[in-house]
Amino acid sequence: MELLYKSTRSENETATASQAILKGLADDGGLFVPTSIPKLETSISDLSKMTYQEVAYEVMKLFFTDFTEEELKECINKAYDAKFDTEEIAPIVKADGAYFLELFHGATIAFKDMALSILPHLLTTSAKKNQVKNEIVILTATSGDTGKAALAGFADVPGTKIIVFYPKDGVSPIQEKQMVTQKGDNTFVVGINGNFDDAQTGVKLIFGDKDLAKVMAKSNYQFSSANSINIGRLVPQVVYYVYAYSRLLANDEVCEGEKINVVVPTGNFGNILAAFYAKNMGLPIDKLICASNDNKVLYDFFSTGEYNRNREFILTSSPSMDILISSNLERLIFKIAGNDANKNGELMKALSSNGKYEITKEMKNDLSDFYGNYATEEETGKTIQQIYEDTNYVIDTHTAVAACVYKKYKKETNDKSKTLIASTASPYKFTRSVMCAINEKYDSMSDFELVDELSKISGVEVPQAIEEIRSAKVLHETVCEVNEMQKVVKDFLNI
Ligand SMILES: *Cc1c(COP(=O)(O)O)cnc(C)c1O
């Protein structure tokens, strides 16, 4: 049966999976949601005998019903291949009383690879299915991780070009080096003299420019987005929760049907929403533990029922979670509003005009699957240090936020259920923060000295993604002012 998607903000816009992937955002500004969440059709014990790619197919076929088996399998096999440094794709490490699901074994060593390695294939297949002849131009603003993962995913994919804008002085040295050394004739990386918000706003303006869209169409181009509200990013993230549970079962770590908790270090609410979808598909998950850093807008929301972004934006050592508007939360709000697009639309209007909204008591009661808490900078550092000292396992700053919140949860509730922690980045991506948390003496070393030191103390080989940038040539040197972004795009496309 065909599963359709509809907007969270109006009753009348529906789309097939491939149309929703192509569009990214609905015309009314809402997010596409499936009209119902499909149930798993394969038993978990059967899934436990399958490879990652096979599990991916069993999950994705239920959401992307207008793709043929051949199309979907081709997308999956092109995405989850030797770009990952382990055949397991997402291995589990047992440490410190929890299971760490390592989602950072892809090309750019952060969890964004899990979805961005398949999105280009889903997108180009969707274009073909809908007779789109234009070349797709992916336009992205990044605060660091999304940009590189999208570049790696789209590099040299026929029928696409990708343009990434990043704040020139707002990303880590390793993140910048990763981006400006990107190969591929269809890639273009631009630093802007401004912050991430400026980049994001500039990109939205370009997206919304009707005249530019006409000029683009004349040259057979159209824009699309690789950002995390695309359903083509959300669904591939459901896969690894199903896969992880099936591995725990295969390894006799859980009994069939035994409920586990899942802890997710959260920013835009995409990763944890995928876990919530997995639970709704029938995966035995009990609590969804939402971990925030000092930008604890979600913790406050789960405690009070009020979402309020009117607060100071705090720069932390877990920059991929420094966010005050968690876009994907809208999909959860829509659900607890009883799938009521008008009710959701009003709350989102309040968010954009007043920066806040409050949900009703009944809606709040529907949030009982979730537990929210946060970790301060000091607690995050201490957690990295403690886990390293007790177990020799080194985790990155984002994962440490999750591990710290899990400790708080256990203390508060005494819940002894087995727990999976989403480990979202390799410690090599945030080497300085990680090493200085372990011992202050490391502060005087250079970035690449720290890389070698991390390898020594953890016994983990330096990932290819880091080796590559040690000596890689800088290929992108364009820097522009915020008001020149559109011109830069036109020049690159030659229009
Ligand atoms: C993007 C990111 C997150 C946040 O994920 P969301 O889906 O936005 O909640 C957490 N950790 C890392 C390392 C990330 O790159």
Coordinates of N, CA and C in Angstrom, one line a residue, residues 144-296:
G144 N 29.3 23.4 10.6 CA 30.4 22.5 10.7 C 30.2 21.1 10.1
D145 N 29.4 20.3 10.8 CA 29.3 18.9 10.4 C 28.4 18.6 9.2
T146 N 27.3 19.3 9.1 CA 26.4 19.0 7.9 C 27.1 19.3 6.6
G147 N 27.8 20.4 6.6 CA 28.5 20.9 5.4 C 29.4 19.8 4.8
K148 N 30.3 19.3 5.6 CA 31.2 18.3 5.1 C 30.5 17.0 4.7
A149 N 29.6 16.6 5.5 CA 28.9 15.3 5.2 C 28.1 15.5 3.9
A150 N 27.5 16.6 3.7 CA 26.7 16.8 2.5 C 27.7 16.9 1.3
L151 N 28.8 17.6 1.4 CA 29.8 17.6 0.4 C 30.3 16.2 0.0
A152 N 30.6 15.4 1.0 CA 31.1 14.1 0.7 C 30.0 13.3 0.0
G153 N 28.8 13.5 0.5 CA 27.7 12.7 -0.1 C 27.4 13.1 -1.6
F154 N 27.5 14.4 -1.9 CA 27.1 14.8 -3.2 C 28.3 14.9 -4.2
A155 N 29.5 14.9 -3.7 CA 30.7 15.0 -4.6 C 30.6 14.0 -5.8
D156 N 30.7 14.6 -7.0 CA 30.7 13.8 -8.2 C 29.4 13.0 -8.4
V157 N 28.3 13.3 -7.7 CA 27.0 12.6 -8.1 C 26.5 13.3 -9.3
P158 N 26.3 12.5 -10.4 CA 25.8 13.1 -11.7 C 24.4 13.8 -11.5
G159 N 24.2 14.9 -12.1 CA 22.9 15.6 -12.0 C 22.8 16.5 -10.8
T160 N 23.9 16.6 -10.0 CA 23.8 17.5 -8.9 C 25.0 18.5 -8.8
K161 N 24.8 19.6 -8.2 CA 25.9 20.5 -7.7 C 25.6 20.8 -6.3
I162 N 26.7 21.1 -5.5 CA 26.4 21.4 -4.1 C 27.2 22.7 -3.7
I163 N 26.6 23.6 -3.1 CA 27.2 24.8 -2.6 C 27.0 24.9 -1.1
V164 N 28.1 25.1 -0.4 CA 28.1 25.1 1.1 C 28.6 26.5 1.6
F165 N 27.8 27.2 2.4 CA 28.3 28.4 3.0 C 28.6 28.1 4.5
Y166 N 29.7 28.5 5.0 CA 30.0 28.4 6.4 C 30.6 29.7 7.0
P167 N 30.4 29.9 8.3 CA 30.9 31.1 8.9 C 32.4 31.0 9.0
K168 N 33.1 32.0 8.3 CA 34.6 31.9 8.1 C 35.3 31.7 9.5
D169 N 34.8 32.4 10.5 CA 35.5 32.2 11.8 C 34.7 31.5 12.8
G170 N 33.8 30.7 12.4 CA 32.8 30.1 13.3 C 32.8 28.5 13.3
V171 N 33.8 27.9 12.7 CA 33.9 26.4 12.8 C 35.3 26.0 13.3
S172 N 35.4 24.8 13.8 CA 36.7 24.3 14.3 C 37.7 24.2 13.2
P173 N 39.0 24.3 13.5 CA 40.0 24.2 12.4 C 39.9 22.9 11.6
I174 N 39.6 21.8 12.3 CA 39.5 20.6 11.6 C 38.3 20.6 10.7
Q175 N 37.2 21.1 11.2 CA 36.0 21.2 10.4 C 36.2 22.0 9.1
E176 N 36.9 23.2 9.3 CA 37.2 24.0 8.1 C 38.1 23.3 7.1
K177 N 39.1 22.7 7.6 CA 40.1 22.0 6.7 C 39.4 20.9 6.0
Q178 N 38.5 20.2 6.6 CA 37.7 19.1 6.0 C 36.9 19.7 4.8
M179 N 36.3 20.9 5.0 CA 35.5 21.4 3.9 C 36.3 22.0 2.8
V180 N 37.3 22.8 3.1 CA 38.0 23.6 2.0 C 38.9 22.6 1.2
T181 N 39.1 21.4 1.6 CA 39.9 20.5 0.8 C 39.0 19.5 0.0
Q182 N 37.7 19.8 0.0 CA 36.8 18.9 -0.7 C 37.1 18.8 -2.2
K183 N 37.2 17.5 -2.7 CA 37.3 17.3 -4.1 C 36.0 17.2 -4.8
G184 N 36.0 17.2 -6.1 CA 34.7 17.0 -6.8 C 34.4 18.3 -7.6
D185 N 34.2 18.2 -9.0 CA 34.0 19.3 -9.8 C 32.7 20.0 -9.5
N186 N 31.7 19.3 -8.9 CA 30.4 19.8 -8.7 C 30.3 20.4 -7.3
T187 N 31.4 20.6 -6.5 CA 31.4 21.1 -5.2 C 31.9 22.5 -5.1
F188 N 31.3 23.3 -4.2 CA 31.7 24.7 -4.1 C 31.6 25.1 -2.6
V189 N 32.6 25.5 -2.0 CA 32.6 25.9 -0.5 C 33.0 27.3 -0.4
V190 N 32.2 28.1 0.4 CA 32.4 29.5 0.5 C 32.3 29.9 2.0
G191 N 33.4 30.6 2.4 CA 33.3 31.2 3.8 C 32.6 32.5 3.7
I192 N 31.8 32.8 4.7 CA 31.2 34.2 4.7 C 31.7 34.9 6.0
N193 N 31.8 36.3 5.8 CA 32.2 37.1 6.9 C 30.9 37.4 7.7
G194 N 30.6 36.4 8.6 CA 29.3 36.5 9.4 C 29.2 35.3 10.2
N195 N 28.2 35.2 11.0 CA 28.0 34.0 11.8 C 27.1 32.9 11.1
F196 N 26.8 31.8 11.8 CA 26.0 30.8 11.2 C 24.6 31.3 10.9
D197 N 24.0 32.1 11.8 CA 22.7 32.6 11.5 C 22.6 33.4 10.2
D198 N 23.7 34.2 10.0 CA 23.8 35.0 8.7 C 23.8 34.1 7.5
A199 N 24.6 33.0 7.6 CA 24.7 32.1 6.5 C 23.3 31.4 6.3
Q200 N 22.7 31.0 7.3 CA 21.4 30.4 7.3 C 20.3 31.3 6.6
T201 N 20.3 32.6 7.1 CA 19.3 33.5 6.6 C 19.6 33.8 5.1
G202 N 20.9 34.0 4.8 CA 21.2 34.2 3.4 C 20.8 33.1 2.5
V203 N 20.9 31.9 2.9 CA 20.5 30.7 2.1 C 19.0 30.7 2.0
K204 N 18.3 31.0 3.1 CA 16.8 31.0 3.0 C 16.3 32.1 2.0
L205 N 17.0 33.2 2.0 CA 16.7 34.3 1.1 C 16.8 33.9 -0.4
I206 N 17.9 33.2 -0.6 CA 18.2 32.7 -2.0 C 17.1 31.7 -2.4
F207 N 16.7 30.8 -1.5 CA 15.7 29.8 -1.7 C 14.4 30.5 -2.1
G208 N 14.1 31.6 -1.4 CA 12.8 32.2 -1.5 C 12.7 33.2 -2.7
D209 N 13.8 33.4 -3.4 CA 13.8 34.4 -4.5 C 13.2 33.9 -5.8
K210 N 12.0 34.4 -6.0 CA 11.2 33.9 -7.2 C 11.9 34.2 -8.5
D211 N 12.5 35.4 -8.6 CA 13.2 35.8 -9.8 C 14.4 34.9 -10.1
L212 N 15.1 34.7 -9.1 CA 16.3 33.8 -9.2 C 15.8 32.4 -9.7
A213 N 14.7 31.9 -9.1 CA 14.2 30.6 -9.5 C 13.9 30.5 -11.0
K214 N 13.4 31.7 -11.5 CA 13.1 31.7 -13.0 C 14.4 31.6 -13.8
V215 N 15.4 32.4 -13.4 CA 16.7 32.4 -14.1 C 17.3 31.0 -14.0
M216 N 17.2 30.4 -12.9 CA 17.7 29.1 -12.7 C 17.0 28.1 -13.7
A217 N 15.7 28.2 -13.7 CA 14.9 27.2 -14.5 C 15.3 27.4 -16.0
K218 N 15.6 28.6 -16.4 CA 16.0 28.8 -17.8 C 17.3 28.1 -18.1
S219 N 18.2 27.9 -17.1 CA 19.4 27.2 -17.3 C 19.3 25.8 -16.9
N220 N 18.1 25.3 -16.7 CA 17.9 23.9 -16.2 C 18.5 23.6 -14.9
Y221 N 18.3 24.5 -13.9 CA 18.7 24.2 -12.6 C 17.5 24.3 -11.7
Q222 N 17.5 23.6 -10.5 CA 16.6 23.9 -9.4 C 17.2 23.6 -8.1
F223 N 16.8 24.4 -7.1 CA 17.4 24.2 -5.8 C 16.8 23.1 -5.0
S224 N 17.5 22.5 -4.1 CA 17.0 21.6 -3.1 C 17.8 21.7 -1.9
S225 N 17.4 21.0 -0.8 CA 18.0 21.2 0.5 C 18.5 19.9 1.1
A226 N 19.6 19.9 1.7 CA 20.1 18.6 2.3 C 20.0 18.7 3.8
N227 N 19.1 19.7 4.3 CA 19.1 19.9 5.7 C 18.2 18.9 6.4
S228 N 18.3 18.9 7.7 CA 17.7 17.7 8.4 C 16.2 17.6 8.5
I229 N 15.5 18.6 7.9 CA 14.1 18.4 7.9 C 13.6 17.6 6.8
N230 N 14.5 17.2 5.8 CA 14.1 16.4 4.7 C 13.8 15.0 5.2
I231 N 12.6 14.4 4.8 CA 12.2 13.1 5.2 C 13.3 12.0 4.7
G232 N 14.0 12.4 3.6 CA 15.1 11.6 3.1 C 16.3 11.5 4.0
R233 N 16.3 12.4 5.0 CA 17.3 12.2 6.1 C 16.8 11.5 7.3
L234 N 15.5 11.8 7.6 CA 14.9 11.2 8.8 C 14.8 9.7 8.8
V235 N 14.3 9.2 7.7 CA 14.0 7.7 7.6 C 15.3 6.9 7.7
P236 N 16.4 7.3 6.9 CA 17.6 6.5 7.1 C 18.1 6.4 8.5
Q237 N 17.7 7.4 9.3 CA 18.2 7.4 10.7 C 17.3 6.4 11.6
V238 N 16.2 6.1 11.1 CA 15.4 5.1 11.9 C 16.1 3.7 11.8
V239 N 16.7 3.5 10.7 CA 17.4 2.2 10.4 C 18.3 1.8 11.5
Y240 N 19.2 2.7 11.9 CA 20.2 2.2 12.9 C 19.7 1.9 14.2
Y241 N 18.5 2.4 14.6 CA 18.0 2.0 15.9 C 17.5 0.5 15.8
V242 N 16.8 0.2 14.7 CA 16.3 -1.1 14.4 C 17.5 -2.1 14.4
Y243 N 18.5 -1.7 13.6 CA 19.7 -2.5 13.5 C 20.4 -2.7 14.8
A244 N 20.5 -1.7 15.6 CA 21.2 -1.8 16.9 C 20.4 -2.8 17.8
Y245 N 19.1 -2.7 17.9 CA 18.4 -3.6 18.7 C 18.6 -5.0 18.2
S246 N 18.6 -5.2 16.9 CA 18.7 -6.6 16.4 C 20.1 -7.1 16.7
R247 N 21.1 -6.2 16.8 CA 22.5 -6.7 17.1 C 22.5 -7.1 18.6
L248 N 21.9 -6.3 19.5 CA 21.8 -6.6 20.9 C 21.2 -8.0 21.1
L249 N 20.1 -8.2 20.3 CA 19.5 -9.5 20.4 C 20.4 -10.7 19.9
A250 N 21.0 -10.4 18.8 CA 21.9 -11.4 18.2 C 23.1 -11.8 19.1
N251 N 23.5 -10.8 19.9 CA 24.6 -11.0 20.8 C 24.2 -11.4 22.2
D252 N 22.9 -11.8 22.4 CA 22.3 -12.2 23.7 C 22.5 -11.1 24.7
E253 N 22.5 -9.9 24.3 CA 22.6 -8.8 25.3 C 21.2 -8.4 25.8
V254 N 20.2 -8.7 25.0 CA 18.8 -8.5 25.4 C 18.0 -9.8 25.0
C255 N 16.9 -10.0 25.7 CA 16.0 -11.1 25.3 C 15.0 -10.5 24.3
E256 N 14.3 -11.3 23.6 CA 13.4 -10.9 22.6 C 12.3 -10.1 23.3
G257 N 12.0 -8.9 22.8 CA 10.9 -8.1 23.4 C 11.4 -7.2 24.6
E258 N 12.6 -7.4 25.1 CA 13.0 -6.7 26.3 C 13.2 -5.2 25.9
K259 N 12.6 -4.3 26.7 CA 12.6 -2.9 26.4 C 13.9 -2.3 26.8
I260 N 14.5 -1.4 25.9 CA 15.7 -0.7 26.2 C 15.4 0.8 26.2
N261 N 16.3 1.6 26.9 CA 16.2 3.1 26.8 C 17.1 3.5 25.7
V262 N 16.8 4.7 25.1 CA 17.7 5.2 24.1 C 18.1 6.7 24.5
V263 N 19.4 7.0 24.6 CA 19.8 8.4 24.9 C 20.4 9.0 23.7
V264 N 19.9 10.3 23.4 CA 20.4 10.9 22.2 C 20.8 12.4 22.5
P265 N 22.1 12.7 22.1 CA 22.5 14.1 22.3 C 21.9 14.9 21.2
T266 N 21.1 15.9 21.6 CA 20.1 16.5 20.7 C 20.4 17.9 20.3
G267 N 20.1 18.3 19.1 CA 20.2 19.6 18.6 C 18.9 20.0 17.9
N268 N 18.8 19.5 16.6 CA 17.7 19.9 15.8 C 16.5 18.8 16.0
F269 N 16.7 17.9 16.9 CA 15.7 16.9 17.2 C 15.4 15.9 16.1
G270 N 16.4 15.8 15.2 CA 16.2 14.8 14.1 C 16.5 13.4 14.5
N271 N 17.6 13.2 15.2 CA 18.1 11.9 15.6 C 17.1 11.2 16.6
I272 N 16.7 12.0 17.6 CA 15.8 11.4 18.6 C 14.4 11.2 18.0
L273 N 14.0 12.0 17.1 CA 12.7 11.7 16.5 C 12.8 10.4 15.7
A274 N 13.9 10.1 15.1 CA 14.0 8.8 14.4 C 13.9 7.7 15.4
A275 N 14.4 7.8 16.6 CA 14.3 6.8 17.6 C 12.8 6.6 18.0
F276 N 12.1 7.8 18.1 CA 10.7 7.8 18.4 C 9.9 7.1 17.3
Y277 N 10.3 7.3 16.0 CA 9.6 6.6 14.9 C 9.9 5.1 15.0
A278 N 11.1 4.7 15.4 CA 11.4 3.3 15.5 C 10.6 2.7 16.6
K279 N 10.4 3.4 17.7 CA 9.5 2.9 18.8 C 8.1 2.7 18.3
N280 N 7.6 3.7 17.5 CA 6.2 3.6 17.0 C 6.1 2.5 15.9
M281 N 7.2 2.1 15.4 CA 7.1 0.9 14.4 C 7.1 -0.4 15.1
G282 N 7.3 -0.4 16.5 CA 7.2 -1.6 17.2 C 8.5 -2.0 17.9
L283 N 9.5 -1.2 17.7 CA 10.8 -1.6 18.3 C 10.7 -1.4 19.8
P284 N 11.1 -2.5 20.6 CA 10.9 -2.4 22.1 C 11.8 -1.3 22.7
I285 N 11.4 -0.1 22.7 CA 12.1 1.0 23.3 C 11.2 1.6 24.4
D286 N 11.8 1.8 25.6 CA 11.0 2.4 26.7 C 11.1 3.9 26.7
K287 N 12.1 4.4 27.4 CA 12.3 5.9 27.4 C 13.2 6.4 26.3
L288 N 12.8 7.6 25.8 CA 13.7 8.3 24.9 C 14.3 9.5 25.7
I289 N 15.6 9.4 25.9 CA 16.2 10.4 26.8 C 16.9 11.4 26.0
C290 N 16.4 12.6 26.1 CA 16.8 13.8 25.3 C 17.8 14.6 26.0
A291 N 19.1 14.5 25.5 CA 20.2 15.2 26.2 C 20.6 16.5 25.5
S292 N 20.6 17.6 26.3 CA 21.0 18.9 25.8 C 22.3 19.4 26.4
N293 N 22.9 20.3 25.8 CA 24.0 21.0 26.4 C 23.5 22.3 27.1
D294 N 24.3 23.3 27.3 CA 23.9 24.5 28.0 C 22.7 25.2 27.3
N295 N 22.6 25.0 26.0 CA 21.4 25.5 25.3 C 20.2 24.6 25.5
K296 N 19.7 24.7 26.7 CA 18.8 23.6 27.2 C 17.3 23.9 27.0

